[in-house]
Short mmCIF file of C-alpha atoms in Angstrom, two decimals:
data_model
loop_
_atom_site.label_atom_id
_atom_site.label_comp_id
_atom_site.label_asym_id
_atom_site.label_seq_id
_atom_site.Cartn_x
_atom_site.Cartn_y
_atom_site.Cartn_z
CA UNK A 31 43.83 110.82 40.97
CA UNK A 32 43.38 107.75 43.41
CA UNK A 33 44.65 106.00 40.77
CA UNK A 34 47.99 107.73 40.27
CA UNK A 35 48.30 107.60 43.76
CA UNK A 36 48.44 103.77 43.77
CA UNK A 37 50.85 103.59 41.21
CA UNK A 38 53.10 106.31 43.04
CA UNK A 39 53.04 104.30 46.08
CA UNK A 40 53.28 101.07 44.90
CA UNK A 41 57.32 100.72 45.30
CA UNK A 42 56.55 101.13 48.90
CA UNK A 43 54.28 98.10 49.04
CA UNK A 44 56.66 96.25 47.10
CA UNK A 45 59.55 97.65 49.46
CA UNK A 46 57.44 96.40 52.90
CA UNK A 47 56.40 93.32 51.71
CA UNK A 48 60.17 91.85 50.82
CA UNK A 49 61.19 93.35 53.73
CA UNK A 50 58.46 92.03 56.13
CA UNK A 51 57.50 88.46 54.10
CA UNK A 52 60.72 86.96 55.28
CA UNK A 53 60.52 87.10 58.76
CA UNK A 54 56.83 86.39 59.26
CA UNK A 55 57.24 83.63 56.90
CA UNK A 56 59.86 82.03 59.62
CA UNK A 57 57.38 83.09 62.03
CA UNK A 58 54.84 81.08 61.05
CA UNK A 59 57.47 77.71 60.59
CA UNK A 60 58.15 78.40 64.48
CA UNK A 61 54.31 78.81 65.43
CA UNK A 62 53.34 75.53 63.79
CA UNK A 63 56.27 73.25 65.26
CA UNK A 64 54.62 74.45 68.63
CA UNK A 65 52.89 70.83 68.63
CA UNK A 66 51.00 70.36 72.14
CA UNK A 67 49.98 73.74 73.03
CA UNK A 68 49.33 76.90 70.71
CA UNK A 69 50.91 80.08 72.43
CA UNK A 70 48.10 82.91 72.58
CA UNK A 71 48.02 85.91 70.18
CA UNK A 72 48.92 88.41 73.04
CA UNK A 73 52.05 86.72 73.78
CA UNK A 74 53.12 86.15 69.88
CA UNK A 75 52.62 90.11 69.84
CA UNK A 76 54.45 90.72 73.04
CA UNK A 77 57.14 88.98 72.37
CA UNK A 78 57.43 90.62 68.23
CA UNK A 79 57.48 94.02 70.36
CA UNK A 80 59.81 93.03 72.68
CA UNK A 81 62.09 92.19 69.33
CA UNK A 82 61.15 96.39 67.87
CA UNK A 83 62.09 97.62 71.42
CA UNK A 84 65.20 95.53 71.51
CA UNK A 85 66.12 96.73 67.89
CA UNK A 86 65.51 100.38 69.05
CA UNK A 87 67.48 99.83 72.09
CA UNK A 88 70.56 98.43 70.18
CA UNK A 89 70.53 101.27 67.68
CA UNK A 90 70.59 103.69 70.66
CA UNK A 91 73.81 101.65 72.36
CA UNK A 92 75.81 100.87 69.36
CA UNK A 93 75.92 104.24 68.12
CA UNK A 94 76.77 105.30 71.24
CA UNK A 95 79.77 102.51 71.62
CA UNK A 96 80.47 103.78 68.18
CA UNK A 97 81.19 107.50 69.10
CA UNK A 98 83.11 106.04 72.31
CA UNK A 99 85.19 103.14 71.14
CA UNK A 100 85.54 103.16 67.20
CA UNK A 101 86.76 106.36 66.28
CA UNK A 102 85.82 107.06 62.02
CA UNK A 103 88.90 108.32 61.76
CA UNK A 104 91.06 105.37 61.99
CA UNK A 105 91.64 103.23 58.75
CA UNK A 106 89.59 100.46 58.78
CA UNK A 107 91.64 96.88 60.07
CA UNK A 108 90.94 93.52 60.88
CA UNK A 109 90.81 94.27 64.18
CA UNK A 110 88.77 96.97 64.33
CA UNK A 111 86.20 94.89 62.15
CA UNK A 112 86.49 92.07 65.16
CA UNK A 113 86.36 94.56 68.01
CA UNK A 114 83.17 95.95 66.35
CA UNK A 115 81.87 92.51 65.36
CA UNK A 116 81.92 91.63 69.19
CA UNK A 117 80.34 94.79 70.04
CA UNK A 118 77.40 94.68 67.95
CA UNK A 119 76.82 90.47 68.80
CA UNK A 120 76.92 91.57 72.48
CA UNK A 121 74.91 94.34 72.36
CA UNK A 122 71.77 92.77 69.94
CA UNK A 123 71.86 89.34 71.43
CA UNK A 124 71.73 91.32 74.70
CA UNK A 125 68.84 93.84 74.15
CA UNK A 126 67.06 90.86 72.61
CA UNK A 127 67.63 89.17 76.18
CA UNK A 128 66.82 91.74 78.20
CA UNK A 129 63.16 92.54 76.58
CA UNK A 130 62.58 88.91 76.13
CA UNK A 131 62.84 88.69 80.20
CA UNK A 132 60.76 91.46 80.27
CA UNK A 133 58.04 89.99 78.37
CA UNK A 134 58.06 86.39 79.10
CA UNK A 135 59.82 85.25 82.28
CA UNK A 136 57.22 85.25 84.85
CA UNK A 137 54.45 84.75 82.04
CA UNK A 138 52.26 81.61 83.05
CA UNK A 139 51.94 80.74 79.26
CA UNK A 140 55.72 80.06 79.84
CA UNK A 141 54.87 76.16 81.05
CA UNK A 142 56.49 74.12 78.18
CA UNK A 143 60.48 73.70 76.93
CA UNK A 144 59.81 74.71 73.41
CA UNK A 145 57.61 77.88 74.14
CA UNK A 146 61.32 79.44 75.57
CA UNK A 147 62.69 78.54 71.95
CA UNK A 148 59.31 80.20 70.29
CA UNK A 149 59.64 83.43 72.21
CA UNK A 150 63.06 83.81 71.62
CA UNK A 151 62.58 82.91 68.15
CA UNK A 152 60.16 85.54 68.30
CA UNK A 153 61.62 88.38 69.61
CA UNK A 154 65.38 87.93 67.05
CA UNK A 155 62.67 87.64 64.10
CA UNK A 156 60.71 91.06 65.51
CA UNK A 157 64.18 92.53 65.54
CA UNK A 158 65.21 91.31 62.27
CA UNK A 159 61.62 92.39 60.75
CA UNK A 160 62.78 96.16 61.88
CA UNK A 161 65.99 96.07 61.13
CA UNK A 162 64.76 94.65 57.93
CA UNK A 163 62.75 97.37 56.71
CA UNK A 164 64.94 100.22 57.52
CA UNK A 165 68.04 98.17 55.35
CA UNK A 166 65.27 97.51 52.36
CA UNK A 167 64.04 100.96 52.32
CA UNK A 168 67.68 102.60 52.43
CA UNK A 169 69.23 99.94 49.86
CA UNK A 170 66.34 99.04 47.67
CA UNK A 171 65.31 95.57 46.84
CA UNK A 172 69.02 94.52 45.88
CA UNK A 173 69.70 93.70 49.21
CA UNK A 174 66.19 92.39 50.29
CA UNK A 175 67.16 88.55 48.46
CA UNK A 176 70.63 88.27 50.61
CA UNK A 177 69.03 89.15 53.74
CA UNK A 178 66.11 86.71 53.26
CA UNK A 179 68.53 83.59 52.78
CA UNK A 180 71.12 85.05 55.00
CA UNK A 181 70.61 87.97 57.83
CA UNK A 182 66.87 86.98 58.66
CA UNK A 183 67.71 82.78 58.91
CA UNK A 184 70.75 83.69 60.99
CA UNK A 185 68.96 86.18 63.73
CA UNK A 186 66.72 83.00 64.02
CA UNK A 187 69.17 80.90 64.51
CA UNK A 188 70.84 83.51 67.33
CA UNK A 189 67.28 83.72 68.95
CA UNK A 190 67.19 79.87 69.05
CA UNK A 191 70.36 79.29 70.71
CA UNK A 192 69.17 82.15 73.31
CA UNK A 193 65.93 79.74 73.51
CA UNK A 194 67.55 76.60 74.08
CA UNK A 195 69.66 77.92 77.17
CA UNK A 196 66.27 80.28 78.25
CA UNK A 197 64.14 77.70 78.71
CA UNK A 198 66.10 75.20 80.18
CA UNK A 199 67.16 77.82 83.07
CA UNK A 200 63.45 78.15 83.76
CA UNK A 201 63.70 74.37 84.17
CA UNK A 202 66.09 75.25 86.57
CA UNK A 203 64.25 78.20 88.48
CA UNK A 204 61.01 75.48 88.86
CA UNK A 205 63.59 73.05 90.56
CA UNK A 206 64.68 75.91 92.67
CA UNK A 207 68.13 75.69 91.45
CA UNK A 208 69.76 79.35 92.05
CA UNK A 209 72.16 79.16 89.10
CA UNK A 210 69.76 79.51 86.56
CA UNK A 211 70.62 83.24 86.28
CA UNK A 212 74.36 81.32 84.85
CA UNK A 213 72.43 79.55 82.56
CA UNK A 214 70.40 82.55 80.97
CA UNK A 215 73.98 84.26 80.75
CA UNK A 216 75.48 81.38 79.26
CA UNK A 217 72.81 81.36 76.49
CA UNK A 218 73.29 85.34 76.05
CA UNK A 219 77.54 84.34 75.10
CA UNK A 220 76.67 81.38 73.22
CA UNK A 221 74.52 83.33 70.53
CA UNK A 222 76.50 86.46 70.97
CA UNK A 223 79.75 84.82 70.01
CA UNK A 224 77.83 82.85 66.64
CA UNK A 225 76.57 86.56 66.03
CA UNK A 226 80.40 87.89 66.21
CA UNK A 227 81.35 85.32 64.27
CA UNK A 228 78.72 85.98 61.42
CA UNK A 229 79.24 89.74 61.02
CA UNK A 230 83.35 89.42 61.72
CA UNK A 231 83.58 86.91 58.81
CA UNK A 232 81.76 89.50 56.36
CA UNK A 233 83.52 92.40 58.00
CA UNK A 234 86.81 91.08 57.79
CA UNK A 235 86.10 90.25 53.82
CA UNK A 236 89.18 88.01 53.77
CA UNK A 237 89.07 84.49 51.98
CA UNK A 238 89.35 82.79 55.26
CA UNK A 239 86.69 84.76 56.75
CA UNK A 240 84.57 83.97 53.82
CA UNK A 241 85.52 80.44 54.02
CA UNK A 242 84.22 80.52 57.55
CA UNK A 243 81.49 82.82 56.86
CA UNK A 244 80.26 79.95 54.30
CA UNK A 245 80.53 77.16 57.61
CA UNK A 246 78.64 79.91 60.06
CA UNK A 247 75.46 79.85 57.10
CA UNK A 248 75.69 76.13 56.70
CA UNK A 249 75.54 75.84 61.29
CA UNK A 250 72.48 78.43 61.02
CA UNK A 251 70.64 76.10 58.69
CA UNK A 252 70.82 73.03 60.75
CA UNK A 253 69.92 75.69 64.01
CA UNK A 254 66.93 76.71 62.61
CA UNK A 255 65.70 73.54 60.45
CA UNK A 256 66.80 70.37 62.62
CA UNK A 257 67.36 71.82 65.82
CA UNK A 258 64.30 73.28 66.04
CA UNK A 259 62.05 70.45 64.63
CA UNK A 260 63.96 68.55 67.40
CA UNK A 261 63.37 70.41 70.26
CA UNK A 262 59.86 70.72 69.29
CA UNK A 263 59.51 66.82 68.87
CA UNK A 264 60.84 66.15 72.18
CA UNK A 265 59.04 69.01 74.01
CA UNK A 266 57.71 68.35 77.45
CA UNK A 267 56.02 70.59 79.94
CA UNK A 268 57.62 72.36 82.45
CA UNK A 269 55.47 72.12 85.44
#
């Protein structure tokens, strides 16, 4: 009997491990770029809850902006796709923001450029990890090869532009310069709009949207693999 139930639930071990592989496998690329000093396990968890939270949160507020502003009714358009494109960029990039703050602003491991990059990096890939499983197990493993080379790579790349602005406005804040609040907002519209752009191009389904859609891939590559390694290279502490 144990036996037969192994076998029974061995789909779902195969279904968890595509779906979670990917994005702890891009955790662990992240972690060891962190070259002068090792964030502790507490905060690596912290900030992979903050990501769960933040996916939780956004499910809440886009199916409420859903009911509110995109009525199922309607025939589908290219503007509608757009509209809702924007929506759902603003809305993830901003729950990932607001529990990252949460979780790491006034957190004395935050003392070094790159560790804003990690935690951001963090928190898109703990989003991506939910949001992850709930697409696998609903779709099956058909859709868990697209999303490792495409959707899981390109919430990294949105958490790393969020990073790059983040930890540079802490910069800022240990300066005591009072517009670092701008430059934490400035990050949260810079990774929103690449988000927009990513799921407009595939909403829209056109072959200019593709076309772009193919150029939005190619700029999340060189986010994730040379920006990254560079920001890391040239990290410094911040006080």
């Amino acid at each position: 009997m144990f036996i037969l139930f192994n076998i029974a639930m061995m789909p779902y071990y195969i279904l968890m491990a595509a779906a979670i592989i990917p994005p702890v496998v891009l955790m662990i690329y992240m972690y060891n770029n962190d070259r002068y000093e090792r964030e502790p396990a507490y905060m690596v968890w912290r900030t992979i809850g903050a990501g769960i939270m933040a996916a939780l949160a956004a499910m809440v507020l886009e199916y409420v902006f859903e009911a509110v502003f995109f009525n199922s009714s309607v025939q589908p358009s290219t503007d509608v796709s757009i509209h809702e494109a924007i929506m759902v960029g603003l809305v993830e990039e901003g729950c990932k923001l607001f529990f990252l703050y949460r979780a790491t602003w006034k957190s004395p491991e935050f003392n070094y450029r790159y560790d804003g990059i990690l935690y951001a990096g963090f928190v898109s890939l703990g989003f991506a990890a939910f949001e992850n499983v709930m697409y696998v197990f609903s779709n099956g493993l058909g859709v868990a090869v697209s999303r490792a080379l495409l959707s899981i790579p390109a919430h990294l790349a949105f958490g790393v532009l969020t990073g790059l602005f983040y930890s540079r406005a802490k910069v800022m804040q240990v300066e005591g310069n009072l517009f670092c609040g701008i430059m934490i907002f400035l990050g949260w519209l810079v990774s929103s709009s690449l988000h927009a752009c990513y799921d407009g191009s595939l909403f829209v389904g056109s072959n200019m949207s593709m076309a772009l859609f193919v150029g939005i891939v190619i700029l999340i590559y060189v986010i994730v693999f040379v920006i990254v390694k560079k920001e890391a290279k040239n990290d410094r502490p911040i006080y």
